Short mmCIF file of C-alpha atoms in Angstrom, two decimals:
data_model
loop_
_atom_site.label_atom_id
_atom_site.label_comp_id
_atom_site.label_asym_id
_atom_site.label_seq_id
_atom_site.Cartn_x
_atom_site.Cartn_y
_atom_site.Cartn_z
CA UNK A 967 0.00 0.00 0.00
CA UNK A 968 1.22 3.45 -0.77
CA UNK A 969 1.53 5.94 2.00
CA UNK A 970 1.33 8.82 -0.99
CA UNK A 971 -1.50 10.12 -0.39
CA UNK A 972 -1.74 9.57 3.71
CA UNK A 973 1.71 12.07 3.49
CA UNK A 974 0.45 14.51 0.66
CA UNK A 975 -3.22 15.20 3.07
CA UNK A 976 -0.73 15.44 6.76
CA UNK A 977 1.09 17.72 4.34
CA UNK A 978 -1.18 19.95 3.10
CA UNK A 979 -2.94 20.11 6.97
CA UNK A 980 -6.52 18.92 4.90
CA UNK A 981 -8.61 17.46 7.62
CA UNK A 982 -9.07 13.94 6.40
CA UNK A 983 -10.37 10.46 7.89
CA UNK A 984 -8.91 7.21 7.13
CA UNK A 985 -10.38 4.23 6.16
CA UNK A 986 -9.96 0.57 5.89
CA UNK A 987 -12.54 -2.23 4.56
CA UNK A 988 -11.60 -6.21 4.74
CA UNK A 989 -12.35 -8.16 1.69
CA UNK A 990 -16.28 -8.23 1.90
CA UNK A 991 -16.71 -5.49 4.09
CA UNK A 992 -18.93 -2.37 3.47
CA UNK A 993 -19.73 0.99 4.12
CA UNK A 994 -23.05 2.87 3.76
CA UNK A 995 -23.78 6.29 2.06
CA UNK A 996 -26.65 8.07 2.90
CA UNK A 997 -27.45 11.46 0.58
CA UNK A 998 -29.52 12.94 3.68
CA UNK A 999 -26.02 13.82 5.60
CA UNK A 1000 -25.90 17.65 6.29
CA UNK A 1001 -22.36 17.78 4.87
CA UNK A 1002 -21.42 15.48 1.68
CA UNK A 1003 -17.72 14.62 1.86
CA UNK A 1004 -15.91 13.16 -1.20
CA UNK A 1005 -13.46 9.85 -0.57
CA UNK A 1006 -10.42 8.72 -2.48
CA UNK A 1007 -10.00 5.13 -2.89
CA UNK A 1008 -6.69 5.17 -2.69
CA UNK A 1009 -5.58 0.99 -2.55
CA UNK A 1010 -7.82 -1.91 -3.59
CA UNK A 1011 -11.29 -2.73 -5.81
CA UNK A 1012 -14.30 -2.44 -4.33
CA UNK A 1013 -18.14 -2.13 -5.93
CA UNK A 1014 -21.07 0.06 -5.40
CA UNK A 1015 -24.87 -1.24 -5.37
CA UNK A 1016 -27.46 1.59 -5.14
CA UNK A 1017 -29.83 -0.24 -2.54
CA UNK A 1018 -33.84 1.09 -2.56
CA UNK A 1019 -35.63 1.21 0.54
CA UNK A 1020 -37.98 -1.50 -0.77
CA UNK A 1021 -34.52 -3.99 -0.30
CA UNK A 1022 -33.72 -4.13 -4.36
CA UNK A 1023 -30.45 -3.43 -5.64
CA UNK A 1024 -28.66 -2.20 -8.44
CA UNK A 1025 -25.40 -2.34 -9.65
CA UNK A 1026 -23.35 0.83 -10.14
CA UNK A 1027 -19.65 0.60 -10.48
CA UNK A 1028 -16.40 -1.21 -10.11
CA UNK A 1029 -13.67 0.87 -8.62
CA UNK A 1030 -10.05 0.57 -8.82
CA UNK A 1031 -6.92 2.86 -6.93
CA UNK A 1032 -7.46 6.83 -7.36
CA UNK A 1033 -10.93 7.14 -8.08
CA UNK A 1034 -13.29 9.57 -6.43
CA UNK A 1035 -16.51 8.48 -4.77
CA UNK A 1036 -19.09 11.26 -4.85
CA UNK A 1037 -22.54 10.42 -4.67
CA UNK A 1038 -23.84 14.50 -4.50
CA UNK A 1039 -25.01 14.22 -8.01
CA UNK A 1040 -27.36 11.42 -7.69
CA UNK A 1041 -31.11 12.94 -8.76
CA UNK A 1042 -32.69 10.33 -6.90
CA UNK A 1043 -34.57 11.40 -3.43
CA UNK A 1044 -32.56 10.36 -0.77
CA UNK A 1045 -35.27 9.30 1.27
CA UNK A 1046 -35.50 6.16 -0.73
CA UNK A 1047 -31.92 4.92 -1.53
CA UNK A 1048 -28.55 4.84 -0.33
CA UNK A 1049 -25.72 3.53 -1.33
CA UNK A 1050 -23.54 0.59 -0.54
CA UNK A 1051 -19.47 0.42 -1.33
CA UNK A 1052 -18.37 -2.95 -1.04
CA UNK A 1053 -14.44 -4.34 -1.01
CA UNK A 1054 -13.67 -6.90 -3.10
CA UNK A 1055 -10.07 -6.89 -1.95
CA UNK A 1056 -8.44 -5.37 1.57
CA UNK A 1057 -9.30 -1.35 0.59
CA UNK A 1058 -8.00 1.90 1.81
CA UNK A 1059 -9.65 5.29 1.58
CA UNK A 1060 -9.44 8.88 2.52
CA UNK A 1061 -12.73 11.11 3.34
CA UNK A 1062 -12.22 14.87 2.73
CA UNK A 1063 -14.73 17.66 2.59
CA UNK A 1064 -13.92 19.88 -0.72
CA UNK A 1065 -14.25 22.99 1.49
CA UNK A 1066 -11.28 22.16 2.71
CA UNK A 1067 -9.86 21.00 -0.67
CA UNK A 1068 -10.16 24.56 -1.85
CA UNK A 1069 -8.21 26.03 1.15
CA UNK A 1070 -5.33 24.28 -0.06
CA UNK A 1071 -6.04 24.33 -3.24
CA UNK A 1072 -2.73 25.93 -4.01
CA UNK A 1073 -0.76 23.27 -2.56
CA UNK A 1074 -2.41 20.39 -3.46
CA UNK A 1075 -3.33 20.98 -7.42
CA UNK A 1076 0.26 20.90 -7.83
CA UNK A 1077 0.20 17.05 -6.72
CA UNK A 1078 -3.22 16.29 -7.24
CA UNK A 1079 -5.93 17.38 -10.61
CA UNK A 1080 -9.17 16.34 -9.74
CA UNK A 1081 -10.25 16.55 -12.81
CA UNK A 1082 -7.99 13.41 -13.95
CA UNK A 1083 -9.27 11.72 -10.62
CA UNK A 1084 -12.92 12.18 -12.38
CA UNK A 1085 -12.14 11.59 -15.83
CA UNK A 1086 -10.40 8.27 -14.29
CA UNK A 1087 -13.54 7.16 -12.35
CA UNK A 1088 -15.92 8.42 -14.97
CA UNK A 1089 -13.68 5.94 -17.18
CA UNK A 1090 -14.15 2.64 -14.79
CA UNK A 1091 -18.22 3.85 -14.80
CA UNK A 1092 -18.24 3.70 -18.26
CA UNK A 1093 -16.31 0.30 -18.33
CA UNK A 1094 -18.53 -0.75 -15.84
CA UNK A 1095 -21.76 -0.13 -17.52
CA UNK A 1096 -20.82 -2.53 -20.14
CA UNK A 1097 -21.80 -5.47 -17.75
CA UNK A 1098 -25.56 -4.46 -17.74
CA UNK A 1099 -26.00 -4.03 -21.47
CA UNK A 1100 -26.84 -7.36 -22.29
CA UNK A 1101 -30.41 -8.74 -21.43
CA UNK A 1102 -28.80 -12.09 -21.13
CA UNK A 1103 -27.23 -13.54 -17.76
CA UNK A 1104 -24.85 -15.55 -19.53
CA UNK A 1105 -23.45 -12.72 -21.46
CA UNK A 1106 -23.59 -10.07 -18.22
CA UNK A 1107 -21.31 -13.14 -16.57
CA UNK A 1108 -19.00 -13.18 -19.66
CA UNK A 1109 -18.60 -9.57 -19.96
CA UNK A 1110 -17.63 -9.46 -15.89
CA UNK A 1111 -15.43 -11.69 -16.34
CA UNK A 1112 -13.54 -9.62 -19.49
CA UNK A 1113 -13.93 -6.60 -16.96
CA UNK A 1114 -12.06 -8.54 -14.45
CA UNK A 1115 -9.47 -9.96 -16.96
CA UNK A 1116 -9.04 -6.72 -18.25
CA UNK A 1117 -8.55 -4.31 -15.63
CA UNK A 1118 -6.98 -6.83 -12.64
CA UNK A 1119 -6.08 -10.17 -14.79
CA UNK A 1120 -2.33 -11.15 -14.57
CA UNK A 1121 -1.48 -13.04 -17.65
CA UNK A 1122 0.07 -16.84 -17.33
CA UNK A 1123 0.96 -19.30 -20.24
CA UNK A 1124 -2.49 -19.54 -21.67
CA UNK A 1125 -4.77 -18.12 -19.34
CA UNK A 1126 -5.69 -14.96 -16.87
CA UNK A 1127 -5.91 -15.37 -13.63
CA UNK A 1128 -8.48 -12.52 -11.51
CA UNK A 1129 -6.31 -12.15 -8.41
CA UNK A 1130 -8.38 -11.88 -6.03
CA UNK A 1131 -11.76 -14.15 -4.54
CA UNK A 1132 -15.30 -13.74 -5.93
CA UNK A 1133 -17.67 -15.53 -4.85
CA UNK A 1134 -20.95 -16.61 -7.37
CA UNK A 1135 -22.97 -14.31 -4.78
CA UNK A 1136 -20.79 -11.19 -5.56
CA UNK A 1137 -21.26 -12.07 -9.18
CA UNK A 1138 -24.74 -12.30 -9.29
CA UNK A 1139 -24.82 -8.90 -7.19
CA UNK A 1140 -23.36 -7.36 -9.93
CA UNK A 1141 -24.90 -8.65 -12.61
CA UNK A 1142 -28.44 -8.52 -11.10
CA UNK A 1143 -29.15 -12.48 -11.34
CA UNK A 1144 -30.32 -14.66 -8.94
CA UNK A 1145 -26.96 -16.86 -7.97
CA UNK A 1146 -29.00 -20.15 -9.07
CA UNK A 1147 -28.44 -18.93 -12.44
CA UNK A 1148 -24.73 -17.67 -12.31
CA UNK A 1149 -23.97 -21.31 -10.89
CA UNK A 1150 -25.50 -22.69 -14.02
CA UNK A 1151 -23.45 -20.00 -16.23
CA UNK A 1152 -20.28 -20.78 -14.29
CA UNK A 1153 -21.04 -24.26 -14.85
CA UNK A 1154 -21.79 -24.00 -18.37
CA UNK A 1155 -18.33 -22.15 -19.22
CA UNK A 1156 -16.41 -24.87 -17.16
CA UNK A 1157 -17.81 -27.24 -19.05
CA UNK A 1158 -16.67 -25.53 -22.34
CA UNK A 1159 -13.10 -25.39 -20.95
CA UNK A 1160 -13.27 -21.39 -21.30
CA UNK A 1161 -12.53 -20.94 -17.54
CA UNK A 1162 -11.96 -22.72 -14.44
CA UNK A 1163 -13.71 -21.79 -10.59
CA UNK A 1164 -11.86 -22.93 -7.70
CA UNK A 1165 -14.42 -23.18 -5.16
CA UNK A 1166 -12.13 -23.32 -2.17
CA UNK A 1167 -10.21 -20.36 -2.54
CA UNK A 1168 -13.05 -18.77 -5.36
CA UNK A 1169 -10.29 -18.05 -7.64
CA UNK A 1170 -11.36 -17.43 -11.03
CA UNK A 1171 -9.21 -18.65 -13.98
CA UNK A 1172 -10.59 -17.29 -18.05
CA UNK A 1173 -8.88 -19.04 -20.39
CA UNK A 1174 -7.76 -17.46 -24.28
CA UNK A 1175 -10.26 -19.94 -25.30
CA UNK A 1176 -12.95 -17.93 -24.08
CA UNK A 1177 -11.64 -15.00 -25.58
CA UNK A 1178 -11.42 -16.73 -29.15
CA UNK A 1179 -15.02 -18.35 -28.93
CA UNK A 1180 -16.32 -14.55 -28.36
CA UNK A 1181 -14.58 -12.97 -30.91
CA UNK A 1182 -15.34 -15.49 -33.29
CA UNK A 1183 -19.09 -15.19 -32.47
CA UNK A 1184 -18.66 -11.49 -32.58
CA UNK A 1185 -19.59 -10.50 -28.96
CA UNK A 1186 -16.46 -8.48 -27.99
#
């Protein structure tokens, strides 16, 4: 973990909190706070649901290091949602007001530009809505999985492992099926030898078979 940005806030005398969520831990946003700080994910993945007050869900985002949470722009009324950042790896993060950004604005825009910490996270959004735009579970699953190959996948003699543990539940969190159908899915693309699910450890293995049989059918 880099101490970076720990030493740039003591620096610039920006009151900040620190904060650290276990893989599978969570925090809760609420838009009816008085004051609506901003956070830097500064280490780790985590990924955001937007939870209604009726108890359904919807996905939102994977993050990744240096992106900006900020929920202040949602339209919705806050009386009926809030939102839920969960770590899909051991995740650090530092809560700031902008107030106090703009004090020390001077100072800090020479290390930091929010505006690439935006254009960054508006990025891994944009990646991130990708999952959702197929009506099919199968091919929400499959495009997860690319996500996951793409932005965390470290590359081996013929396949990609995802480095860290998901479990079927996570995946059908994010993809908005129920998790009897991502088992069948998971099943399915074992079966085809495009990737591999190690149940004890829930590592996930894609082979470049996968890859082929999709761009071959035209789906990526």
């Amino acid at each position: 973990m880099s101490n970076r940005w720990i030493q740039l806030f003591f620096e610039s005398e920006v009151p900040f909190y620190l904060y650290k969520l276990y893989k599978g831990d969570a925090f809760i946003f609420k838009l009816y706070t008085k004051y609506k700080p901003s956070i830097i994910l500064f280490y780790g993945t985590v990924y955001i649901m937007k939870v209604f007050t009726n108890g359904d869900s919807v996905f939102v985002a994977i993050l990744t290091h240096n992106s900006i949470i900020d929920f202040s722009f949602s339209s919705f009324d806050s009386n009926y949602i809030y939102y839920k950042v969960i770590a899909l790896e051991s995740s650090y993060f530092i809560k700031f007001c902008w107030l106090d950004y703009i004090t020390s604005f001077k100072y800090l825009s020479s290390v930091i530009k929010p505006i690439d910490l935006f254009r960054y996270t508006l990025y891994q959004y944009e990646n991130s809505s990708y999952i959702l735009s197929h009506k099919s579970t199968k091919y929400r699953v499959v495009q997860l999985l690319l996500f996951f190959c793409r932005e965390f996948g470290i590359l081996k003699n013929n396949y990609i492992i995802i480095p860290f543990e998901i479990s079927q539940k996570t995946i059908s969190y994010i993809t908005g099926s129920n998790p009897t159908t991502v088992n069948k899915v998971i099943r399915y693309l074992v079966n085809r030898f495009f990737v591999k699910y190690i149940i004890k450890n829930r590592i996930l293995i894609c082979y470049f078979s996968l890859l082929v049989y999709l761009q071959d059918n035209k789906i990526i």
